Amino acid sequence: MQADAQFWSYWSIATGLINWAIIFGALIYIPFRRSPTAAQAWMILIFFLPIMGLVLYLILGHTEHPHWRRDRLARLPAILRRAMGELSLDETSGCEDLAPRHAMSSALVQRLGGQPCLSGNHVELDAEYDSVVDRIVADIDAAQHHAHLMFYILMLDEAGERVLSALERAAARGVTCRLLIDAVGSSAHRRRIARRLKDSGVALRIILPLRIWHRGTRADLRNHRKIVVVDGLVGWVGSQNMHRSEYEPSVFYREVMARVVGPVVLELQAVFIGDWYLETEEDIGSPDLMPFSGPGDHAGSMRAQVLPTGPDYPGAQVDILFTDLIFNARERVVLATPYFIPNEPLLQALRTAVSKGVDVTLYVTYTTNSLLVDHAQRSYYDELLAAGVRVMLYRERFLHAKHLSIDDDIAVIGSANMDRRSFELNSEVTLLVYDRVLVQQLRRIEGDYALKSHRLDMGEWQARGFLPQLAENVTRLISPLL
């Protein structure tokens, strides 16, 4: 009995020393190269659960890829320069007469992602889920040279089957077909997809397959992009993965995708070429993937550019763009996102915009598919409402669309949510269009959201119970880690 008591006494001292060593070590190491809010969240977690917090930090605490991946990333800029070099731009891109504030945003995007503003495009928004699938299938069926597709989630359901069948048909008639799908997002069906496409002529690559030892990968650093490029002439970008609208039982997704024709399609092409290289070390860039010769090839009159962001593009974070656009808004800002866990600069931009008299509306889905995210997201409603932001809870479906409109002349459509995962961990792609006609299309979609949303009232919100507020406050502390 005495020996047992002595053992547990030593064990208690040892574990106490280990816990405090972890806490002090974290205090020295964690604040470096992290935002204060992220560092604070990690420190809170490690203070209360030192060993578990340390394990989670070692697995998830870095936003960098492993060394083998970073070696490929070091070669990526040269691959992208060669790919974009096929797009023979003149001294100007046709965007030289942008309004001054648009020119500043365009310059920011080019500095962040390396893609210039290009004129001569036609962009059309499609918010009908099944229509998007139909039209992507039709575009693949019309392909003559190549079809490049990249999705975070691709499922073998009605939607996924139709797209895979279209790719198989295209490959059978001699079209080069390449498909990228994320290992985690498409984990449910990726092995079945690989078996199906094995002898089809469609080249399939899995993005960052999970490995521990040889060429180990991180489970949380994902490629969240949704891109389709057909013959270098037609492109799709936006929020919609390739699965049926009822992705989860009785949960129907609502999305917005942009169909693009014109030179800016080649910027989507360059992103795909870069991602293909990162997975295969194969440089597929060639003139026949870049059929437009530059701004003189007019498919329309819209000016647009693409911003790729994520760990593969160091220093390029999509929240920098969101924050800049909101700060520079003059009349109106409308945001739509399924996950809203902002960092402090974005939150401050929203407060500042309202203080300047800008009408700010945020559309979020009434209930997300994550309990933790639900509570963390709701923890921001108090200060948003107090600042004067109109918070609209969309009820009809799960609002998975991700877009932003500024005043009446800037539309932003892409794959990025407004949370840390999209800001720092995921590879995302965003399309900016400087055009009033496209913003009018987006306004009609936003107007439909309004009819199907409940506007949150401060009095109603403050009347919620103590337990929901407690859950919100607790999850708020770790929200930078979600």
CSV table of C-alpha atoms in Angstrom, one decimal:
chain,number,residue,atom,x,y,z
A,1,MET,CA,0.0,0.0,0.0
A,2,GLN,CA,2.8,2.4,0.9
A,3,ALA,CA,4.7,1.5,-2.3
A,4,ASP,CA,1.5,2.3,-4.3
A,5,ALA,CA,1.1,5.6,-2.6
A,6,GLN,CA,4.7,6.5,-3.2
A,7,PHE,CA,4.4,5.5,-6.9
A,8,TRP,CA,1.3,7.8,-7.4
A,9,SER,CA,3.1,10.6,-5.5
A,10,TYR,CA,6.0,10.4,-7.9
A,11,TRP,CA,3.7,10.0,-10.9
A,12,SER,CA,1.8,13.2,-9.8
A,13,ILE,CA,5.0,15.2,-9.5
A,14,ALA,CA,6.3,13.9,-12.8
A,15,THR,CA,3.1,14.7,-14.7
A,16,GLY,CA,2.9,18.1,-13.1
A,17,LEU,CA,6.5,18.9,-14.1
A,18,ILE,CA,5.8,17.6,-17.7
A,19,ASN,CA,2.6,19.7,-17.9
A,20,TRP,CA,4.3,22.9,-16.8
A,21,ALA,CA,7.3,22.2,-19.1
A,22,ILE,CA,4.9,22.0,-22.0
A,23,ILE,CA,3.1,25.2,-20.9
A,24,PHE,CA,6.4,27.2,-20.6
A,25,GLY,CA,7.8,25.7,-23.8
A,26,ALA,CA,4.6,26.7,-25.6
A,27,LEU,CA,4.8,30.2,-24.2
A,28,ILE,CA,8.3,30.6,-25.6
A,29,TYR,CA,7.6,28.9,-29.0
A,30,ILE,CA,4.0,29.4,-30.1
A,31,PRO,CA,3.7,33.2,-30.3
A,32,PHE,CA,6.4,33.3,-33.0
A,33,ARG,CA,5.1,33.7,-36.6
A,34,ARG,CA,1.4,33.5,-35.6
A,35,SER,CA,-1.4,36.0,-35.2
A,36,PRO,CA,-2.0,37.0,-31.6
A,37,THR,CA,-5.5,35.4,-31.7
A,38,ALA,CA,-4.2,32.0,-33.0
A,39,ALA,CA,-1.4,32.0,-30.4
A,40,GLN,CA,-3.8,32.9,-27.7
A,41,ALA,CA,-6.2,30.0,-28.7
A,42,TRP,CA,-3.3,27.5,-28.7
A,43,MET,CA,-2.1,28.7,-25.3
A,44,ILE,CA,-5.5,28.4,-23.8
A,45,LEU,CA,-5.9,24.8,-25.1
A,46,ILE,CA,-2.4,23.8,-23.9
A,47,PHE,CA,-2.9,25.5,-20.5
A,48,PHE,CA,-6.0,23.4,-19.7
A,49,LEU,CA,-5.0,20.2,-21.6
A,50,PRO,CA,-1.2,20.3,-21.9
A,51,ILE,CA,-0.5,16.9,-23.3
A,52,MET,CA,-3.5,16.7,-25.6
A,53,GLY,CA,-2.9,20.3,-26.7
A,54,LEU,CA,0.8,19.5,-27.5
A,55,VAL,CA,-0.2,16.5,-29.6
A,56,LEU,CA,-2.8,18.5,-31.5
A,57,TYR,CA,-0.3,21.3,-32.0
A,58,LEU,CA,2.4,19.0,-33.3
A,59,ILE,CA,-0.2,17.6,-35.8
A,60,LEU,CA,-2.1,20.8,-36.7
A,61,GLY,CA,-0.1,23.8,-35.4
A,62,HIS,CA,2.0,24.6,-38.5
A,63,THR,CA,0.6,26.0,-41.7
A,64,GLU,CA,3.6,24.8,-43.7
A,65,HIS,CA,3.7,21.6,-45.9
A,66,PRO,CA,6.4,19.0,-45.2
A,67,HIS,CA,9.9,19.4,-46.6
A,68,TRP,CA,9.3,17.3,-49.8
A,69,ARG,CA,6.3,19.4,-50.6
A,70,ARG,CA,8.1,22.6,-49.9
A,71,ASP,CA,10.8,21.5,-52.4
A,72,ARG,CA,8.2,21.3,-55.1
A,73,LEU,CA,6.7,24.6,-54.0
A,74,ALA,CA,10.1,26.2,-54.5
A,75,ARG,CA,9.9,25.2,-58.2
A,76,LEU,CA,6.3,26.2,-58.6
A,77,PRO,CA,6.9,29.9,-59.5
A,78,ALA,CA,8.9,28.9,-62.5
A,79,ILE,CA,6.2,26.5,-63.6
A,80,LEU,CA,3.5,29.3,-63.3
A,81,ARG,CA,5.7,31.8,-65.1
A,82,ARG,CA,6.1,29.5,-68.0
A,83,ALA,CA,2.4,28.7,-68.0
A,84,MET,CA,1.4,32.4,-68.0
A,85,GLY,CA,4.1,33.1,-70.5
A,86,GLU,CA,2.0,31.3,-73.1
A,87,LEU,CA,-0.5,34.1,-72.6
A,88,SER,CA,1.3,36.7,-74.6
A,89,LEU,CA,0.1,39.9,-73.0
A,90,ASP,CA,0.8,43.3,-74.5
A,91,GLU,CA,2.2,46.1,-72.4
A,92,THR,CA,-1.4,46.6,-71.1
A,93,SER,CA,-4.0,44.0,-70.3
A,94,GLY,CA,-7.0,46.1,-71.3
A,95,CYS,CA,-7.6,47.1,-67.7
A,96,GLU,CA,-5.4,50.3,-67.8
A,97,ASP,CA,-8.5,52.5,-67.5
A,98,LEU,CA,-9.9,50.9,-64.4
A,99,ALA,CA,-11.3,53.3,-61.8
A,100,PRO,CA,-8.5,54.3,-59.3
A,101,ARG,CA,-9.9,52.2,-56.4
A,102,HIS,CA,-10.4,49.2,-58.7
A,103,ALA,CA,-6.9,49.7,-60.0
A,104,MET,CA,-5.6,49.5,-56.4
A,105,SER,CA,-7.5,46.3,-55.7
A,106,SER,CA,-6.3,44.8,-59.0
A,107,ALA,CA,-2.7,45.7,-58.1
A,108,LEU,CA,-3.2,44.0,-54.7
A,109,VAL,CA,-4.5,40.9,-56.3
A,110,GLN,CA,-1.7,40.7,-58.7
A,111,ARG,CA,0.9,41.2,-55.9
A,112,LEU,CA,-0.7,38.5,-53.9
A,113,GLY,CA,-1.3,35.8,-56.5
A,114,GLY,CA,0.7,36.9,-59.6
A,115,GLN,CA,-2.3,37.1,-61.9
A,116,PRO,CA,-3.1,40.3,-63.8
A,117,CYS,CA,-6.5,41.9,-64.6
A,118,LEU,CA,-7.6,40.9,-68.1
A,119,SER,CA,-10.3,42.4,-70.2
A,120,GLY,CA,-12.5,40.8,-72.9
A,121,ASN,CA,-14.3,38.3,-70.7
A,122,HIS,CA,-17.9,37.2,-70.3
A,123,VAL,CA,-18.9,35.9,-66.9
A,124,GLU,CA,-22.3,34.4,-66.0
A,125,LEU,CA,-23.5,33.3,-62.6
A,126,ASP,CA,-25.5,30.2,-62.1
A,127,ALA,CA,-27.1,29.6,-58.7
A,128,GLU,CA,-29.2,26.6,-59.8
A,129,TYR,CA,-27.5,23.4,-58.5
A,130,ASP,CA,-28.6,20.9,-61.1
A,131,SER,CA,-28.2,23.4,-63.9
A,132,VAL,CA,-24.5,23.8,-63.0
A,133,VAL,CA,-24.0,20.0,-63.3
A,134,ASP,CA,-25.9,19.9,-66.6
A,135,ARG,CA,-23.8,22.7,-68.1
A,136,ILE,CA,-20.5,21.4,-66.9
A,137,VAL,CA,-21.4,18.0,-68.5
A,138,ALA,CA,-22.4,19.8,-71.7
A,139,ASP,CA,-19.1,21.8,-71.8
A,140,ILE,CA,-17.1,18.5,-71.3
A,141,ASP,CA,-19.2,16.9,-74.1
A,142,ALA,CA,-18.2,19.8,-76.4
A,143,ALA,CA,-14.5,19.5,-75.5
A,144,GLN,CA,-12.2,19.0,-78.5
A,145,HIS,CA,-8.7,19.2,-77.0
A,146,HIS,CA,-8.7,18.9,-73.2
A,147,ALA,CA,-10.8,19.0,-70.0
A,148,HIS,CA,-9.2,19.8,-66.7
A,149,LEU,CA,-11.3,19.4,-63.5
A,150,MET,CA,-10.4,19.9,-59.8
A,151,PHE,CA,-12.8,19.4,-56.9
A,152,TYR,CA,-12.4,19.2,-53.2
A,153,ILE,CA,-15.3,16.7,-53.1
A,154,LEU,CA,-16.3,14.4,-55.9
A,155,MET,CA,-18.8,11.7,-55.1
A,156,LEU,CA,-20.1,8.7,-57.0
A,157,ASP,CA,-23.7,9.8,-56.9
A,158,GLU,CA,-26.0,11.2,-59.6
A,159,ALA,CA,-23.9,14.4,-60.1
A,160,GLY,CA,-20.5,12.8,-59.9
A,161,GLU,CA,-21.5,9.9,-62.1
A,162,ARG,CA,-22.6,12.2,-64.8
A,163,VAL,CA,-19.4,14.2,-64.8
A,164,LEU,CA,-17.2,11.1,-64.8
A,165,SER,CA,-19.2,9.6,-67.6
A,166,ALA,CA,-18.7,12.9,-69.6
A,167,LEU,CA,-15.0,12.6,-69.0
A,168,GLU,CA,-14.9,9.0,-70.1
A,169,ARG,CA,-16.8,9.9,-73.3
A,170,ALA,CA,-14.3,12.8,-73.9
A,171,ALA,CA,-11.3,10.6,-73.3
A,172,ALA,CA,-12.7,7.9,-75.7
A,173,ARG,CA,-12.8,10.5,-78.5
A,174,GLY,CA,-9.2,11.6,-77.9
A,175,VAL,CA,-9.7,14.5,-75.6
A,176,THR,CA,-7.0,14.8,-72.9
A,177,CYS,CA,-8.8,14.6,-69.5
A,178,ARG,CA,-7.1,15.3,-66.2
A,179,LEU,CA,-8.9,15.2,-62.9
A,180,LEU,CA,-7.7,16.3,-59.4
A,181,ILE,CA,-9.7,15.5,-56.3
A,182,ASP,CA,-8.7,16.1,-52.7
A,183,ALA,CA,-7.8,13.0,-50.6
A,184,VAL,CA,-9.8,14.1,-47.5
A,185,GLY,CA,-12.7,15.9,-49.2
A,186,SER,CA,-13.3,13.0,-51.6
A,187,SER,CA,-12.2,10.2,-49.1
A,188,ALA,CA,-15.6,8.4,-49.1
A,189,HIS,CA,-15.4,7.5,-52.8
A,190,ARG,CA,-11.9,8.2,-54.1
A,191,ARG,CA,-10.8,4.6,-54.3
A,192,ARG,CA,-13.9,3.6,-56.2
A,193,ILE,CA,-13.4,6.6,-58.5
A,194,ALA,CA,-9.8,5.5,-59.1
A,195,ARG,CA,-10.9,1.9,-59.9
A,196,ARG,CA,-13.5,3.2,-62.3
A,197,LEU,CA,-11.2,5.5,-64.2
A,198,LYS,CA,-8.2,3.1,-64.3
A,199,ASP,CA,-8.6,2.1,-68.0
A,200,SER,CA,-10.7,5.0,-69.1
A,201,GLY,CA,-8.0,7.3,-70.4
A,202,VAL,CA,-8.9,9.9,-67.8
A,203,ALA,CA,-5.8,10.8,-65.8
A,204,LEU,CA,-6.7,11.0,-62.1
A,205,ARG,CA,-4.5,12.3,-59.3
A,206,ILE,CA,-5.3,12.4,-55.6
A,207,ILE,CA,-4.4,15.7,-53.9
A,208,LEU,CA,-2.2,15.2,-50.8
A,209,PRO,CA,-3.0,11.6,-50.0
A,210,LEU,CA,-2.6,11.0,-46.3
A,211,ARG,CA,0.7,9.5,-45.4
A,212,ILE,CA,2.7,9.4,-42.2
A,213,TRP,CA,6.2,8.4,-43.1
A,214,HIS,CA,7.5,8.6,-46.7
A,215,ARG,CA,6.4,11.9,-48.1
A,216,GLY,CA,4.2,12.5,-45.1
A,217,THR,CA,1.2,14.9,-45.5
A,218,ARG,CA,-0.9,17.0,-43.2
A,219,ALA,CA,-4.6,16.1,-42.8
A,220,ASP,CA,-5.6,19.7,-42.3
A,221,LEU,CA,-3.8,21.4,-45.2
A,222,ARG,CA,-6.3,20.7,-48.0
A,223,ASN,CA,-7.0,21.8,-51.6
A,224,HIS,CA,-10.5,23.3,-51.4
A,225,ARG,CA,-10.6,24.6,-55.0
A,226,LYS,CA,-13.4,24.0,-57.5
A,227,ILE,CA,-12.1,24.6,-61.1
A,228,VAL,CA,-13.2,23.4,-64.5
A,229,VAL,CA,-11.3,24.4,-67.7
A,230,VAL,CA,-12.4,23.1,-71.1
A,231,ASP,CA,-10.1,23.7,-74.1
A,232,GLY,CA,-8.7,26.8,-72.4
A,233,LEU,CA,-11.8,28.6,-73.6
A,234,VAL,CA,-14.5,27.9,-71.0
A,235,GLY,CA,-14.0,27.9,-67.2
A,236,TRP,CA,-16.0,27.3,-64.1
A,237,VAL,CA,-15.2,28.5,-60.6
A,238,GLY,CA,-17.1,28.9,-57.3
A,239,SER,CA,-18.4,27.0,-54.3
A,240,GLN,CA,-20.0,23.9,-55.7
A,241,ASN,CA,-18.4,20.5,-55.3
A,242,MET,CA,-19.5,17.6,-57.5
A,243,HIS,CA,-22.1,15.8,-55.6
A,244,ARG,CA,-25.9,15.9,-55.6
A,245,SER,CA,-27.5,18.8,-53.8
A,246,GLU,CA,-28.7,16.5,-50.9
A,247,TYR,CA,-25.1,15.9,-49.8
A,248,GLU,CA,-26.2,15.0,-46.3
A,249,PRO,CA,-29.6,13.4,-45.4
A,250,SER,CA,-32.4,16.1,-45.7
A,251,VAL,CA,-29.7,18.8,-46.1
A,252,PHE,CA,-29.9,20.5,-49.5
A,253,TYR,CA,-27.0,22.7,-50.6
A,254,ARG,CA,-27.3,26.1,-52.3
A,255,GLU,CA,-24.3,27.2,-54.3
A,256,VAL,CA,-23.2,29.9,-56.8
A,257,MET,CA,-20.8,29.1,-59.7
A,258,ALA,CA,-19.4,31.4,-62.3
A,259,ARG,CA,-19.1,30.3,-65.9
A,260,VAL,CA,-16.2,32.2,-67.6
A,261,VAL,CA,-15.4,32.7,-71.2
A,262,GLY,CA,-12.4,34.8,-72.2
A,263,PRO,CA,-8.7,35.3,-71.4
A,264,VAL,CA,-9.2,35.0,-67.7
A,265,VAL,CA,-9.9,31.3,-68.2
A,266,LEU,CA,-6.2,31.0,-68.7
A,267,GLU,CA,-5.6,32.2,-65.2
A,268,LEU,CA,-7.7,29.3,-63.9
A,269,GLN,CA,-5.7,27.1,-66.3
A,270,ALA,CA,-2.5,28.3,-64.7
A,271,VAL,CA,-3.8,27.4,-61.2
A,272,PHE,CA,-4.7,23.9,-62.4
A,273,ILE,CA,-1.3,23.5,-64.1
A,274,GLY,CA,0.4,24.5,-60.8
A,275,ASP,CA,-1.7,22.1,-58.8
A,276,TRP,CA,-1.1,19.3,-61.3
A,277,TYR,CA,2.7,19.9,-61.0
A,278,LEU,CA,2.6,19.8,-57.2
A,279,GLU,CA,0.9,16.4,-57.2
A,280,THR,CA,2.8,14.8,-60.1
A,281,GLU,CA,6.0,16.9,-60.8
A,282,GLU,CA,4.8,16.9,-64.4
A,283,ASP,CA,4.9,20.3,-66.1
A,284,ILE,CA,1.9,20.2,-68.5
A,285,GLY,CA,2.1,23.8,-69.5
A,286,SER,CA,2.1,24.3,-73.3
A,287,PRO,CA,0.8,26.7,-76.0
A,288,ASP,CA,-2.1,24.5,-76.9
A,289,LEU,CA,-3.5,24.9,-73.4
A,290,MET,CA,-3.5,28.6,-73.8
A,291,PRO,CA,-5.5,29.4,-77.0
A,292,PHE,CA,-6.1,33.1,-76.2
A,293,SER,CA,-3.4,35.4,-77.4
A,294,GLY,CA,-4.2,38.1,-74.9
A,295,PRO,CA,-6.6,41.0,-74.3
A,296,GLY,CA,-7.4,41.4,-78.0
A,297,ASP,CA,-9.4,38.2,-78.0
A,298,HIS,CA,-12.7,39.4,-76.8
A,299,ALA,CA,-15.4,37.0,-75.6
A,300,GLY,CA,-17.1,39.9,-73.8
A,301,SER,CA,-16.5,43.2,-72.1
A,302,MET,CA,-15.9,42.2,-68.5
A,303,ARG,CA,-12.6,42.8,-66.7
A,304,ALA,CA,-11.6,40.0,-64.3
A,305,GLN,CA,-8.7,38.3,-62.6
A,306,VAL,CA,-8.1,35.2,-60.5
A,307,LEU,CA,-6.5,35.0,-57.1
A,308,PRO,CA,-5.1,31.7,-55.9
A,309,THR,CA,-4.3,31.6,-52.2
A,310,GLY,CA,-3.2,29.1,-49.6
A,311,PRO,CA,0.0,27.5,-48.2
A,312,ASP,CA,1.2,26.9,-51.8
A,313,TYR,CA,1.3,30.7,-52.4
A,314,PRO,CA,3.3,32.1,-49.4
A,315,GLY,CA,2.0,35.5,-48.4
A,316,ALA,CA,-1.2,35.2,-50.4
A,317,GLN,CA,-4.1,35.1,-48.0
A,318,VAL,CA,-7.7,35.7,-49.3
A,319,ASP,CA,-8.7,37.6,-46.1
A,320,ILE,CA,-6.2,40.4,-47.1
A,321,LEU,CA,-8.4,40.9,-50.2
A,322,PHE,CA,-11.7,40.7,-48.4
A,323,THR,CA,-10.5,43.2,-45.8
A,324,ASP,CA,-9.2,45.7,-48.4
A,325,LEU,CA,-12.4,45.6,-50.4
A,326,ILE,CA,-14.6,46.2,-47.4
A,327,PHE,CA,-12.4,49.0,-46.2
A,328,ASN,CA,-12.7,50.7,-49.6
A,329,ALA,CA,-16.5,50.2,-50.0
A,330,ARG,CA,-18.5,53.4,-50.4
A,331,GLU,CA,-22.1,52.4,-50.4
A,332,ARG,CA,-22.8,48.7,-49.9
A,333,VAL,CA,-21.2,45.4,-48.9
A,334,VAL,CA,-23.0,42.0,-49.1
A,335,LEU,CA,-21.3,38.9,-47.9
A,336,ALA,CA,-22.5,35.3,-48.2
A,337,THR,CA,-20.6,32.4,-46.5
A,338,PRO,CA,-21.6,29.2,-44.8
A,339,TYR,CA,-18.8,29.6,-42.2
A,340,PHE,CA,-18.2,33.0,-40.7
A,341,ILE,CA,-15.3,33.0,-38.1
A,342,PRO,CA,-13.5,36.3,-38.9
A,343,ASN,CA,-10.1,37.4,-37.8
A,344,GLU,CA,-9.8,40.8,-36.1
A,345,PRO,CA,-8.8,42.8,-39.3
A,346,LEU,CA,-11.9,41.6,-41.2
A,347,LEU,CA,-14.2,42.3,-38.2
A,348,GLN,CA,-12.7,45.8,-37.9
A,349,ALA,CA,-13.2,46.4,-41.6
A,350,LEU,CA,-16.9,45.5,-41.2
A,351,ARG,CA,-17.3,47.8,-38.2
A,352,THR,CA,-15.5,50.6,-40.0
A,353,ALA,CA,-17.6,50.3,-43.1
A,354,VAL,CA,-20.8,50.7,-41.1
A,355,SER,CA,-19.3,53.7,-39.3
A,356,LYS,CA,-18.7,55.3,-42.7
A,357,GLY,CA,-22.3,54.9,-43.6
A,358,VAL,CA,-21.9,51.8,-45.8
A,359,ASP,CA,-24.8,49.3,-45.8
A,360,VAL,CA,-23.4,46.0,-44.8
A,361,THR,CA,-25.3,42.7,-45.0
A,362,LEU,CA,-24.1,39.3,-44.0
A,363,TYR,CA,-25.9,36.1,-45.2
A,364,VAL,CA,-25.1,33.0,-43.3
A,365,THR,CA,-26.8,29.6,-43.2
A,366,TYR,CA,-29.2,29.2,-40.2
A,367,THR,CA,-27.4,26.1,-39.0
A,368,THR,CA,-24.1,24.8,-40.3
A,369,ASN,CA,-23.0,21.1,-40.4
A,370,SER,CA,-20.7,21.6,-37.5
A,371,LEU,CA,-21.8,22.1,-33.9
A,372,LEU,CA,-18.5,23.8,-32.9
A,373,VAL,CA,-18.6,26.1,-35.9
A,374,ASP,CA,-22.2,26.9,-35.1
A,375,HIS,CA,-21.4,28.2,-31.6
A,376,ALA,CA,-18.2,29.9,-32.7
A,377,GLN,CA,-20.0,31.7,-35.5
A,378,ARG,CA,-22.8,32.8,-33.3
A,379,SER,CA,-20.4,34.3,-30.8
A,380,TYR,CA,-19.8,37.1,-33.3
A,381,TYR,CA,-23.4,38.1,-33.8
A,382,ASP,CA,-23.6,40.4,-30.8
A,383,GLU,CA,-20.8,42.7,-32.0
A,384,LEU,CA,-22.0,42.5,-35.6
A,385,LEU,CA,-25.5,43.6,-34.6
A,386,ALA,CA,-24.2,46.2,-32.2
A,387,ALA,CA,-22.0,47.7,-35.0
A,388,GLY,CA,-25.0,47.9,-37.4
A,389,VAL,CA,-24.3,44.9,-39.7
A,390,ARG,CA,-27.5,43.3,-41.0
A,391,VAL,CA,-27.3,39.6,-40.1
A,392,MET,CA,-29.5,37.4,-42.3
A,393,LEU,CA,-30.0,33.7,-41.4
A,394,TYR,CA,-30.8,31.7,-44.5
A,395,ARG,CA,-33.3,29.0,-43.8
A,396,GLU,CA,-34.4,27.3,-47.0
A,397,ARG,CA,-31.3,25.2,-47.6
A,398,PHE,CA,-27.7,24.9,-46.4
A,399,LEU,CA,-26.2,28.1,-47.9
A,400,HIS,CA,-22.8,26.9,-49.1
A,401,ALA,CA,-22.3,29.8,-51.6
A,402,LYS,CA,-19.3,32.0,-51.0
A,403,HIS,CA,-19.3,35.5,-52.6
A,404,LEU,CA,-19.0,39.2,-51.9
A,405,SER,CA,-20.3,42.2,-53.7
A,406,ILE,CA,-18.9,45.7,-53.2
A,407,ASP,CA,-21.0,48.7,-54.2
A,408,ASP,CA,-22.4,48.1,-57.6
A,409,ASP,CA,-19.3,47.3,-59.5
A,410,ILE,CA,-17.2,44.5,-57.9
A,411,ALA,CA,-18.2,40.9,-57.6
A,412,VAL,CA,-16.1,38.2,-55.9
A,413,ILE,CA,-16.9,34.6,-56.3
A,414,GLY,CA,-14.9,31.6,-55.2
A,415,SER,CA,-14.2,28.7,-52.9
A,416,ALA,CA,-13.1,30.5,-49.8
A,417,ASN,CA,-15.1,30.7,-46.6
A,418,MET,CA,-14.6,33.5,-44.1
A,419,ASP,CA,-12.8,31.5,-41.5
A,420,ARG,CA,-9.2,30.7,-40.6
A,421,ARG,CA,-9.3,27.4,-42.5
A,422,SER,CA,-9.8,29.3,-45.8
A,423,PHE,CA,-7.5,32.2,-44.7
A,424,GLU,CA,-4.5,30.1,-43.7
A,425,LEU,CA,-4.9,26.3,-44.2
A,426,ASN,CA,-6.8,25.6,-47.4
A,427,SER,CA,-5.7,26.2,-51.0
A,428,GLU,CA,-8.5,28.4,-52.5
A,429,VAL,CA,-9.3,30.2,-55.7
A,430,THR,CA,-11.2,33.5,-56.1
A,431,LEU,CA,-12.5,35.3,-59.1
A,432,LEU,CA,-12.8,39.1,-59.1
A,433,VAL,CA,-15.0,40.8,-61.7
A,434,TYR,CA,-15.1,44.6,-62.1
A,435,ASP,CA,-18.4,44.9,-63.8
A,436,ARG,CA,-21.8,46.4,-63.0
A,437,VAL,CA,-23.7,43.8,-65.1
A,438,LEU,CA,-22.3,40.9,-63.1
A,439,VAL,CA,-23.0,42.7,-59.8
A,440,GLN,CA,-26.6,43.0,-60.9
A,441,GLN,CA,-26.7,39.2,-61.4
A,442,LEU,CA,-25.4,38.8,-57.9
A,443,ARG,CA,-27.9,41.3,-56.5
A,444,ARG,CA,-30.7,39.2,-57.9
A,445,ILE,CA,-29.3,36.1,-56.2
A,446,GLU,CA,-28.9,38.1,-53.0
A,447,GLY,CA,-32.5,39.3,-53.3
A,448,ASP,CA,-33.7,35.7,-53.4
A,449,TYR,CA,-31.6,35.0,-50.3
A,450,ALA,CA,-33.4,37.9,-48.5
A,451,LEU,CA,-36.8,36.4,-49.2
A,452,LYS,CA,-35.8,33.1,-47.6
A,453,SER,CA,-33.8,34.5,-44.7
A,454,HIS,CA,-34.7,35.7,-41.2
A,455,ARG,CA,-33.2,39.0,-40.2
A,456,LEU,CA,-31.6,38.6,-36.7
A,457,ASP,CA,-32.8,41.2,-34.2
A,458,MET,CA,-30.6,42.4,-31.3
A,459,GLY,CA,-33.4,42.0,-28.7
A,460,GLU,CA,-34.3,38.5,-30.0
A,461,TRP,CA,-30.7,37.5,-30.0
A,462,GLN,CA,-30.0,38.8,-26.4
A,463,ALA,CA,-33.0,36.8,-25.1
A,464,ARG,CA,-31.3,33.5,-25.8
A,465,GLY,CA,-30.5,31.3,-22.8
A,466,PHE,CA,-27.5,31.1,-20.6
A,467,LEU,CA,-26.2,27.8,-21.9
A,468,PRO,CA,-26.1,28.8,-25.6
A,469,GLN,CA,-24.1,31.9,-24.5
A,470,LEU,CA,-21.7,29.8,-22.5
A,471,ALA,CA,-21.1,27.5,-25.4
A,472,GLU,CA,-20.5,30.4,-27.7
A,473,ASN,CA,-18.1,32.0,-25.3
A,474,VAL,CA,-16.1,28.8,-24.9
A,475,THR,CA,-15.9,28.1,-28.6
A,476,ARG,CA,-15.0,31.7,-29.3
A,477,LEU,CA,-11.8,31.1,-27.4
A,478,ILE,CA,-10.7,28.4,-29.8
A,479,SER,CA,-12.3,29.8,-32.9
A,480,PRO,CA,-9.0,30.7,-34.5
A,481,LEU,CA,-8.2,27.0,-34.5
A,482,LEU,CA,-11.5,25.9,-36.2
